[in-house]
Amino acid sequence: RLRTVTGVQTCALPISHVFRATGNAMARTWGLEGFRFLEMPHPIANLTPAQLDERAAKIAPEVVKLLLEGQKG
C-alpha cells in the first residue's frame, strides 16, 4: 500500500518470530493480507550491540532481496 501511495518499494523492519501473529493481524487491518515479513530469533532486547549487529548482518541480504522483489515476490 505504501508503494502505491509513494512509488517507493517498502518492507517492514525484521520482526522477532514471536510477533508473527501480531504483524499478520496489523497487516490485515491495513488491508495488506499476505504481507511478507522478515523474522529473526527472539529475544533481541538483551543482545549486546555487537550481537545485534551480527543478527542484522545475517538478515541484511534478505532485506535487500525483499526490497528488490517487492511484496508480490
PDB file of C-alpha atoms in Angstrom:
ATOM      1  CA  ARG A   1       0.000   0.000   0.000  1.00  0.00           C
ATOM      2  CA  LEU A   2       2.800   2.461   0.783  1.00  0.00           C
ATOM      3  CA  ARG A   3       4.325   1.758  -2.616  1.00  0.00           C
ATOM      4  CA  THR A   4       1.016   2.618  -4.235  1.00  0.00           C
ATOM      5  CA  VAL A   5       0.952   5.951  -2.435  1.00  0.00           C
ATOM      6  CA  THR A   6       4.621   6.918  -2.638  1.00  0.00           C
ATOM      7  CA  GLY A   7       6.026   4.858  -5.503  1.00  0.00           C
ATOM      8  CA  VAL A   8       8.834   3.679  -3.207  1.00  0.00           C
ATOM      9  CA  GLN A   9       9.381  -0.023  -2.532  1.00  0.00           C
ATOM     10  CA  THR A  10       8.931  -0.815   1.155  1.00  0.00           C
ATOM     11  CA  CYS A  11       9.363  -3.641   3.602  1.00  0.00           C
ATOM     12  CA  ALA A  12       8.758  -3.924   7.307  1.00  0.00           C
ATOM     13  CA  LEU A  13      11.694  -3.969   9.618  1.00  0.00           C
ATOM     14  CA  PRO A  14      12.521  -7.530  10.625  1.00  0.00           C
ATOM     15  CA  ILE A  15      10.386  -8.716  13.494  1.00  0.00           C
ATOM     16  CA  SER A  16      11.058 -11.249  16.198  1.00  0.00           C
ATOM     17  CA  HIS A  17       9.340 -14.550  15.370  1.00  0.00           C
ATOM     18  CA  VAL A  18       7.115 -14.336  18.472  1.00  0.00           C
ATOM     19  CA  PHE A  19       5.401 -11.282  16.947  1.00  0.00           C
ATOM     20  CA  ARG A  20       4.392 -13.025  13.700  1.00  0.00           C
ATOM     21  CA  ALA A  21       0.700 -13.203  14.649  1.00  0.00           C
ATOM     22  CA  THR A  22       0.669  -9.538  15.676  1.00  0.00           C
ATOM     23  CA  GLY A  23       2.360  -8.494  12.434  1.00  0.00           C
ATOM     24  CA  ASN A  24      -0.106 -10.510  10.371  1.00  0.00           C
ATOM     25  CA  ALA A  25      -3.064  -9.009  12.259  1.00  0.00           C
ATOM     26  CA  MET A  26      -1.760  -5.480  11.720  1.00  0.00           C
ATOM     27  CA  ALA A  27      -1.204  -6.156   8.022  1.00  0.00           C
ATOM     28  CA  ARG A  28      -4.780  -7.438   7.660  1.00  0.00           C
ATOM     29  CA  THR A  29      -6.063  -4.337   9.463  1.00  0.00           C
ATOM     30  CA  TRP A  30      -4.209  -2.157   6.946  1.00  0.00           C
ATOM     31  CA  GLY A  31      -5.601  -4.165   4.022  1.00  0.00           C
ATOM     32  CA  LEU A  32      -2.279  -5.916   3.358  1.00  0.00           C
ATOM     33  CA  GLU A  33      -3.256  -9.580   3.696  1.00  0.00           C
ATOM     34  CA  GLY A  34      -0.229 -11.765   2.988  1.00  0.00           C
ATOM     35  CA  PHE A  35       2.328  -9.008   3.673  1.00  0.00           C
ATOM     36  CA  ARG A  36       5.762 -10.625   3.736  1.00  0.00           C
ATOM     37  CA  PHE A  37       7.692 -10.121   6.959  1.00  0.00           C
ATOM     38  CA  LEU A  38      11.279 -10.962   7.713  1.00  0.00           C
ATOM     39  CA  GLU A  39      11.776 -12.667  11.040  1.00  0.00           C
ATOM     40  CA  MET A  40      14.708 -13.029  13.362  1.00  0.00           C
ATOM     41  CA  PRO A  41      15.092 -15.118  16.511  1.00  0.00           C
ATOM     42  CA  HIS A  42      13.663 -13.820  19.767  1.00  0.00           C
ATOM     43  CA  PRO A  43      14.649 -12.169  22.059  1.00  0.00           C
ATOM     44  CA  ILE A  44      16.673  -9.222  20.858  1.00  0.00           C
ATOM     45  CA  ALA A  45      16.316  -6.823  23.810  1.00  0.00           C
ATOM     46  CA  ASN A  46      19.071  -8.499  25.797  1.00  0.00           C
ATOM     47  CA  LEU A  47      21.629  -8.606  22.982  1.00  0.00           C
ATOM     48  CA  THR A  48      24.818  -6.588  23.059  1.00  0.00           C
ATOM     49  CA  PRO A  49      25.312  -4.092  20.243  1.00  0.00           C
ATOM     50  CA  ALA A  50      27.801  -6.485  18.642  1.00  0.00           C
ATOM     51  CA  GLN A  51      25.317  -9.375  18.790  1.00  0.00           C
ATOM     52  CA  LEU A  52      22.571  -7.206  17.319  1.00  0.00           C
ATOM     53  CA  ASP A  53      24.931  -6.110  14.536  1.00  0.00           C
ATOM     54  CA  GLU A  54      25.652  -9.782  13.814  1.00  0.00           C
ATOM     55  CA  ARG A  55      21.961 -10.602  13.517  1.00  0.00           C
ATOM     56  CA  ALA A  56      21.387  -7.553  11.320  1.00  0.00           C
ATOM     57  CA  ALA A  57      24.253  -8.575   9.045  1.00  0.00           C
ATOM     58  CA  LYS A  58      22.755 -12.059   8.684  1.00  0.00           C
ATOM     59  CA  ILE A  59      19.317 -10.775   7.689  1.00  0.00           C
ATOM     60  CA  ALA A  60      20.501  -7.840   5.529  1.00  0.00           C
ATOM     61  CA  PRO A  61      20.620  -9.911   2.288  1.00  0.00           C
ATOM     62  CA  GLU A  62      17.002 -10.951   2.879  1.00  0.00           C
ATOM     63  CA  VAL A  63      16.007  -7.293   3.378  1.00  0.00           C
ATOM     64  CA  VAL A  64      17.655  -6.364   0.088  1.00  0.00           C
ATOM     65  CA  LYS A  65      16.001  -9.301  -1.682  1.00  0.00           C
ATOM     66  CA  LEU A  66      12.554  -8.365  -0.381  1.00  0.00           C
ATOM     67  CA  LEU A  67      13.046  -4.742  -1.386  1.00  0.00           C
ATOM     68  CA  LEU A  68      14.074  -5.795  -4.883  1.00  0.00           C
ATOM     69  CA  GLU A  69      11.299  -8.384  -5.295  1.00  0.00           C
ATOM     70  CA  GLY A  70       8.584  -6.397  -3.592  1.00  0.00           C
ATOM     71  CA  GLN A  71       5.658  -7.872  -1.745  1.00  0.00           C
ATOM     72  CA  LYS A  72       4.408  -9.852  -4.728  1.00  0.00           C
ATOM     73  CA  GLY A  73       7.710 -11.788  -4.892  1.00  0.00           C
TER      74      GLY A  73
END
